[in-house]
mmCIF file of C-alpha atoms and ligand atoms in Angstrom:
data_model
loop_
_atom_site.group_PDB
_atom_site.id
_atom_site.type_symbol
_atom_site.label_atom_id
_atom_site.label_comp_id
_atom_site.label_asym_id
_atom_site.label_seq_id
_atom_site.Cartn_x
_atom_site.Cartn_y
_atom_site.Cartn_z
ATOM 1 C CA UNK A 1 157.982 66.911 -105.815
ATOM 2 C CA UNK A 2 158.116 69.267 -102.848
ATOM 3 C CA UNK A 3 157.887 72.950 -103.773
ATOM 4 C CA UNK A 4 160.251 75.245 -101.877
ATOM 5 C CA UNK A 5 159.646 79.000 -101.959
ATOM 6 C CA UNK A 6 162.923 80.940 -101.898
ATOM 7 C CA UNK A 7 162.293 84.547 -100.879
ATOM 8 C CA UNK A 8 165.635 86.270 -101.388
ATOM 9 C CA UNK A 9 166.478 89.537 -103.128
ATOM 10 C CA UNK A 10 170.162 88.788 -103.696
ATOM 11 C CA UNK A 11 169.939 87.075 -107.033
ATOM 12 C CA UNK A 12 173.309 85.343 -106.926
ATOM 13 C CA UNK A 13 172.433 83.645 -103.624
ATOM 14 C CA UNK A 14 168.913 82.863 -104.786
ATOM 15 C CA UNK A 15 170.281 81.145 -107.894
ATOM 16 C CA UNK A 16 172.737 79.041 -105.886
ATOM 17 C CA UNK A 17 170.048 78.038 -103.395
ATOM 18 C CA UNK A 18 167.821 77.144 -106.300
ATOM 19 C CA UNK A 19 170.477 74.979 -107.993
ATOM 20 C CA UNK A 20 171.181 73.049 -104.805
ATOM 21 C CA UNK A 21 167.496 72.484 -104.145
ATOM 22 C CA UNK A 22 166.990 71.248 -107.687
ATOM 23 C CA UNK A 23 169.859 68.788 -107.489
ATOM 24 C CA UNK A 24 168.395 67.483 -104.215
ATOM 25 C CA UNK A 25 165.137 66.785 -106.048
ATOM 26 C CA UNK A 26 163.061 69.788 -104.975
ATOM 27 C CA UNK A 27 161.224 72.365 -107.030
ATOM 28 C CA UNK A 28 162.350 75.863 -106.050
ATOM 29 C CA UNK A 29 160.230 78.937 -106.756
ATOM 30 C CA UNK A 30 162.057 82.245 -106.498
ATOM 31 C CA UNK A 31 160.616 85.515 -105.189
ATOM 32 C CA UNK A 32 162.632 88.725 -104.950
ATOM 33 C CA UNK A 33 160.360 90.517 -102.496
ATOM 34 C CA UNK A 34 158.101 89.602 -99.622
ATOM 35 C CA UNK A 35 155.201 91.317 -101.360
ATOM 36 C CA UNK A 36 155.605 89.178 -104.465
ATOM 37 C CA UNK A 37 155.739 86.020 -102.352
ATOM 38 C CA UNK A 38 152.684 86.947 -100.256
ATOM 39 C CA UNK A 39 150.699 87.614 -103.431
ATOM 40 C CA UNK A 40 151.647 84.159 -104.728
ATOM 41 C CA UNK A 41 149.937 82.548 -101.719
ATOM 42 C CA UNK A 42 146.533 83.258 -103.228
ATOM 43 C CA UNK A 43 147.357 80.264 -105.413
ATOM 44 C CA UNK A 44 149.199 77.166 -104.210
ATOM 45 C CA UNK A 45 151.014 77.125 -100.897
ATOM 46 C CA UNK A 46 154.629 75.854 -100.971
ATOM 47 C CA UNK A 47 155.756 72.887 -98.859
ATOM 48 C CA UNK A 48 158.494 74.923 -97.192
ATOM 49 C CA UNK A 49 159.771 78.513 -97.248
ATOM 50 C CA UNK A 50 163.375 79.751 -97.197
ATOM 51 C CA UNK A 51 162.918 83.334 -96.130
ATOM 52 C CA UNK A 52 165.538 86.074 -96.115
ATOM 53 C CA UNK A 53 165.277 88.584 -93.252
ATOM 54 C CA UNK A 54 166.301 91.714 -95.190
ATOM 55 C CA UNK A 55 163.974 92.191 -98.133
ATOM 56 C CA UNK A 56 163.109 95.323 -100.086
ATOM 57 C CA UNK A 57 159.552 96.651 -100.204
ATOM 58 C CA UNK A 58 156.689 96.729 -97.721
ATOM 59 C CA UNK A 59 157.283 93.345 -96.188
ATOM 60 C CA UNK A 60 160.638 92.255 -94.779
ATOM 61 C CA UNK A 61 161.253 88.696 -93.619
ATOM 62 C CA UNK A 62 159.643 89.185 -90.224
ATOM 63 C CA UNK A 63 156.507 90.751 -91.706
ATOM 64 C CA UNK A 64 156.242 87.828 -94.126
ATOM 65 C CA UNK A 65 156.725 85.336 -91.295
ATOM 66 C CA UNK A 66 153.973 87.014 -89.259
ATOM 67 C CA UNK A 67 151.656 87.000 -92.258
ATOM 68 C CA UNK A 68 152.299 83.272 -92.797
ATOM 69 C CA UNK A 69 151.601 82.423 -89.156
ATOM 70 C CA UNK A 70 148.460 84.555 -89.077
ATOM 71 C CA UNK A 71 146.881 82.752 -92.021
ATOM 72 C CA UNK A 72 145.210 79.392 -91.366
ATOM 73 C CA UNK A 73 146.192 78.174 -94.835
ATOM 74 C CA UNK A 74 149.917 78.767 -94.278
ATOM 75 C CA UNK A 75 150.244 78.564 -90.501
ATOM 76 C CA UNK A 76 151.924 75.150 -90.440
ATOM 77 C CA UNK A 77 154.258 75.607 -93.418
ATOM 78 C CA UNK A 78 157.856 75.203 -92.201
ATOM 79 C CA UNK A 79 159.868 78.416 -92.494
ATOM 80 C CA UNK A 80 163.662 78.577 -92.426
ATOM 81 C CA UNK A 81 164.887 82.137 -91.934
ATOM 82 C CA UNK A 82 168.084 83.303 -93.616
ATOM 83 C CA UNK A 83 169.917 85.959 -91.643
ATOM 84 C CA UNK A 84 173.086 87.905 -92.297
ATOM 85 C CA UNK A 85 173.901 88.964 -88.758
ATOM 86 C CA UNK A 86 173.913 87.534 -85.269
ATOM 87 C CA UNK A 87 171.787 90.416 -83.975
ATOM 88 C CA UNK A 88 169.096 89.521 -86.489
ATOM 89 C CA UNK A 89 169.159 86.002 -85.116
ATOM 90 C CA UNK A 90 168.693 87.373 -81.602
ATOM 91 C CA UNK A 91 165.641 89.293 -82.702
ATOM 92 C CA UNK A 92 164.167 86.306 -84.486
ATOM 93 C CA UNK A 93 164.667 84.135 -81.415
ATOM 94 C CA UNK A 94 162.903 86.729 -79.300
ATOM 95 C CA UNK A 95 159.814 86.778 -81.475
ATOM 96 C CA UNK A 96 156.688 84.985 -80.407
ATOM 97 C CA UNK A 97 155.902 83.972 -83.971
ATOM 98 C CA UNK A 98 158.789 81.598 -84.373
ATOM 99 C CA UNK A 99 160.483 80.428 -87.500
ATOM 100 C CA UNK A 100 161.056 76.684 -87.624
ATOM 101 C CA UNK A 101 164.744 77.084 -88.207
ATOM 102 C CA UNK A 102 167.487 79.610 -88.948
ATOM 103 C CA UNK A 103 170.545 79.715 -91.167
ATOM 104 C CA UNK A 104 173.122 82.451 -90.728
ATOM 105 C CA UNK A 105 174.850 83.613 -93.901
ATOM 106 C CA UNK A 106 177.210 82.455 -95.194
ATOM 107 C CA UNK A 107 175.926 78.903 -94.788
ATOM 108 C CA UNK A 108 176.847 75.623 -96.405
ATOM 109 C CA UNK A 109 174.354 74.564 -99.061
ATOM 110 C CA UNK A 110 174.634 70.974 -97.923
ATOM 111 C CA UNK A 111 173.578 72.069 -94.462
ATOM 112 C CA UNK A 112 170.680 73.998 -95.985
ATOM 113 C CA UNK A 113 169.492 70.979 -97.964
ATOM 114 C CA UNK A 114 169.701 68.701 -94.930
ATOM 115 C CA UNK A 115 167.635 71.158 -92.851
ATOM 116 C CA UNK A 116 165.072 71.395 -95.647
ATOM 117 C CA UNK A 117 164.889 67.615 -95.822
ATOM 118 C CA UNK A 118 164.487 67.273 -92.039
ATOM 119 C CA UNK A 119 161.635 69.784 -91.881
ATOM 120 C CA UNK A 120 159.799 68.245 -94.810
ATOM 121 C CA UNK A 121 160.127 64.812 -93.249
ATOM 122 C CA UNK A 122 158.748 66.052 -89.954
ATOM 123 C CA UNK A 123 155.792 67.566 -91.794
ATOM 124 C CA UNK A 124 155.120 64.206 -93.423
ATOM 125 C CA UNK A 125 155.121 62.466 -90.062
ATOM 126 C CA UNK A 126 152.752 65.033 -88.644
ATOM 127 C CA UNK A 127 150.426 64.584 -91.575
ATOM 128 C CA UNK A 128 150.559 60.799 -91.250
ATOM 129 C CA UNK A 129 149.791 60.666 -87.572
ATOM 130 C CA UNK A 130 149.120 63.829 -85.627
ATOM 131 C CA UNK A 131 149.054 61.897 -82.352
ATOM 132 C CA UNK A 132 152.739 61.002 -82.566
ATOM 133 C CA UNK A 133 155.506 63.588 -82.205
ATOM 134 C CA UNK A 134 159.100 62.712 -82.959
ATOM 135 C CA UNK A 135 162.317 64.571 -82.414
ATOM 136 C CA UNK A 136 165.482 62.555 -82.910
ATOM 137 C CA UNK A 137 165.566 59.833 -80.257
ATOM 138 C CA UNK A 138 162.433 61.092 -78.505
ATOM 139 C CA UNK A 139 158.916 60.034 -79.465
ATOM 140 C CA UNK A 140 155.707 61.116 -77.763
ATOM 141 C CA UNK A 141 152.541 59.073 -78.216
ATOM 142 C CA UNK A 142 149.918 61.644 -77.307
ATOM 143 C CA UNK A 143 147.024 59.181 -77.222
ATOM 144 C CA UNK A 144 148.830 56.964 -74.763
ATOM 145 C CA UNK A 145 150.477 59.763 -72.767
ATOM 146 C CA UNK A 146 153.728 57.912 -73.277
ATOM 147 C CA UNK A 147 157.291 59.018 -74.066
ATOM 148 C CA UNK A 148 160.095 56.867 -75.406
ATOM 149 C CA UNK A 149 163.798 57.544 -75.888
ATOM 150 C CA UNK A 150 165.365 55.227 -78.446
ATOM 151 C CA UNK A 151 162.235 53.078 -78.203
ATOM 152 C CA UNK A 152 162.460 52.645 -74.409
ATOM 153 C CA UNK A 153 159.722 54.035 -72.177
ATOM 154 C CA UNK A 154 160.627 57.040 -70.081
ATOM 155 C CA UNK A 155 158.726 57.738 -66.852
ATOM 156 C CA UNK A 156 157.881 61.438 -66.498
ATOM 157 C CA UNK A 157 155.737 63.370 -64.046
ATOM 158 C CA UNK A 158 152.606 64.953 -65.593
ATOM 159 C CA UNK A 159 154.199 68.429 -65.675
ATOM 160 C CA UNK A 160 157.437 67.112 -67.179
ATOM 161 C CA UNK A 161 155.374 65.372 -69.826
ATOM 162 C CA UNK A 162 153.426 68.561 -70.550
ATOM 163 C CA UNK A 163 156.601 70.618 -70.913
ATOM 164 C CA UNK A 164 158.240 68.135 -73.265
ATOM 165 C CA UNK A 165 155.079 67.731 -75.284
ATOM 166 C CA UNK A 166 154.694 71.505 -75.623
ATOM 167 C CA UNK A 167 158.304 71.996 -76.740
ATOM 168 C CA UNK A 168 157.971 69.167 -79.260
ATOM 169 C CA UNK A 169 154.849 70.658 -80.797
ATOM 170 C CA UNK A 170 157.187 73.021 -82.681
ATOM 171 C CA UNK A 171 160.677 71.736 -81.935
ATOM 172 C CA UNK A 172 162.604 74.761 -83.171
ATOM 173 C CA UNK A 173 160.356 77.416 -81.671
ATOM 174 C CA UNK A 174 161.625 79.042 -78.549
ATOM 175 C CA UNK A 175 159.076 78.939 -75.733
ATOM 176 C CA UNK A 176 159.409 81.508 -72.975
ATOM 177 C CA UNK A 177 158.834 80.495 -69.359
ATOM 178 C CA UNK A 178 155.699 82.621 -69.377
ATOM 179 C CA UNK A 179 154.352 80.851 -72.461
ATOM 180 C CA UNK A 180 154.998 77.468 -70.842
ATOM 181 C CA UNK A 181 153.354 78.588 -67.591
ATOM 182 C CA UNK A 182 150.256 79.793 -69.403
ATOM 183 C CA UNK A 183 150.036 76.745 -71.662
ATOM 184 C CA UNK A 184 150.535 74.175 -68.906
ATOM 185 C CA UNK A 185 149.499 75.725 -65.615
ATOM 186 C CA UNK A 186 146.843 78.001 -67.107
ATOM 187 C CA UNK A 187 146.486 81.774 -67.301
ATOM 188 C CA UNK A 188 145.192 81.974 -63.724
ATOM 189 C CA UNK A 189 148.205 80.295 -62.187
ATOM 190 C CA UNK A 190 149.958 82.747 -60.034
ATOM 191 C CA UNK A 191 153.216 80.977 -59.412
ATOM 192 C CA UNK A 192 156.533 82.080 -60.750
ATOM 193 C CA UNK A 193 158.587 81.363 -63.831
ATOM 194 C CA UNK A 194 160.963 79.504 -61.488
ATOM 195 C CA UNK A 195 158.341 76.764 -61.262
ATOM 196 C CA UNK A 196 159.061 75.966 -64.902
ATOM 197 C CA UNK A 197 162.806 75.845 -64.246
ATOM 198 C CA UNK A 198 162.373 73.349 -61.452
ATOM 199 C CA UNK A 199 160.388 70.901 -63.573
ATOM 200 C CA UNK A 200 162.745 71.583 -66.478
ATOM 201 C CA UNK A 201 165.760 70.548 -64.413
ATOM 202 C CA UNK A 202 164.160 67.220 -63.542
ATOM 203 C CA UNK A 203 162.982 66.639 -67.105
ATOM 204 C CA UNK A 204 166.454 67.302 -68.501
ATOM 205 C CA UNK A 205 168.071 64.990 -65.976
ATOM 206 C CA UNK A 206 165.702 62.170 -66.952
ATOM 207 C CA UNK A 207 166.261 62.720 -70.682
ATOM 208 C CA UNK A 208 169.985 62.903 -70.075
ATOM 209 C CA UNK A 209 170.016 59.614 -68.174
ATOM 210 C CA UNK A 210 167.937 57.972 -70.906
ATOM 211 C CA UNK A 211 170.516 58.971 -73.539
ATOM 212 C CA UNK A 212 168.865 62.095 -74.957
ATOM 213 C CA UNK A 213 171.499 64.492 -73.642
ATOM 214 C CA UNK A 214 171.119 68.227 -74.363
ATOM 215 C CA UNK A 215 167.859 67.732 -76.252
ATOM 216 C CA UNK A 216 166.349 70.744 -74.499
ATOM 217 C CA UNK A 217 168.360 73.893 -74.975
ATOM 218 C CA UNK A 218 168.300 77.128 -73.031
ATOM 219 C CA UNK A 219 168.068 80.225 -75.193
ATOM 220 C CA UNK A 220 169.649 82.791 -72.953
ATOM 221 C CA UNK A 221 167.272 85.449 -71.619
ATOM 222 C CA UNK A 222 164.452 84.053 -73.772
ATOM 223 C CA UNK A 223 163.420 80.547 -72.842
ATOM 224 C CA UNK A 224 163.722 76.975 -74.047
ATOM 225 C CA UNK A 225 163.680 75.034 -77.292
ATOM 226 C CA UNK A 226 164.409 71.555 -78.557
ATOM 227 C CA UNK A 227 167.876 71.008 -80.012
ATOM 228 C CA UNK A 228 168.473 71.193 -83.747
ATOM 229 C CA UNK A 229 168.968 67.709 -85.113
HETATM 230 CA CA1 CA B 1 168.407 90.322 -98.523
#
């Protein structure tokens, strides 16, 4: 049974989250503060974390997220941030240490459970075969340098392939143009962020024509990410 850490100081919400996770077949573990949760990581690591942004004590949600990403043992654990305000969401999106997903309060518990399920399933796939990345209709076979949409091969230029592959490494993380430039063109490349946009336009058009419309989303003033499924 997958263990879900729920780090949330509002007890009423934490209890409701917990009930819904239990009825979906998961084992919730509740933590009221970030400090308490971080201490628990000396033992077993949960399969997924639901993490509130505003937490009392030394470590708020962002500090906990950074601590998770900085630790090899917990780096890949999916994290869904819970936020109360749109401006918190903006700040989360702007962070380089991305959360895997976000829910803005108040949210539907059914929606929460389906996001949890989707992230756990993706983790399973990644564990099964790290050379295959899937996101909805799109699959990348890294060993073969091949992309399919709905099972049909899609011809991409090398840079388009690199961009898609990079975005699909962590589908809900926002990548800035600068991060994409550095990752794909290298730190020494002295072209402009516009270079990314040009390849992005072509990549999107090809995905669009293949039936994967709007799979790459623009996060205004930040960068790009894969769509939420
Ligand atoms: Ca809170």
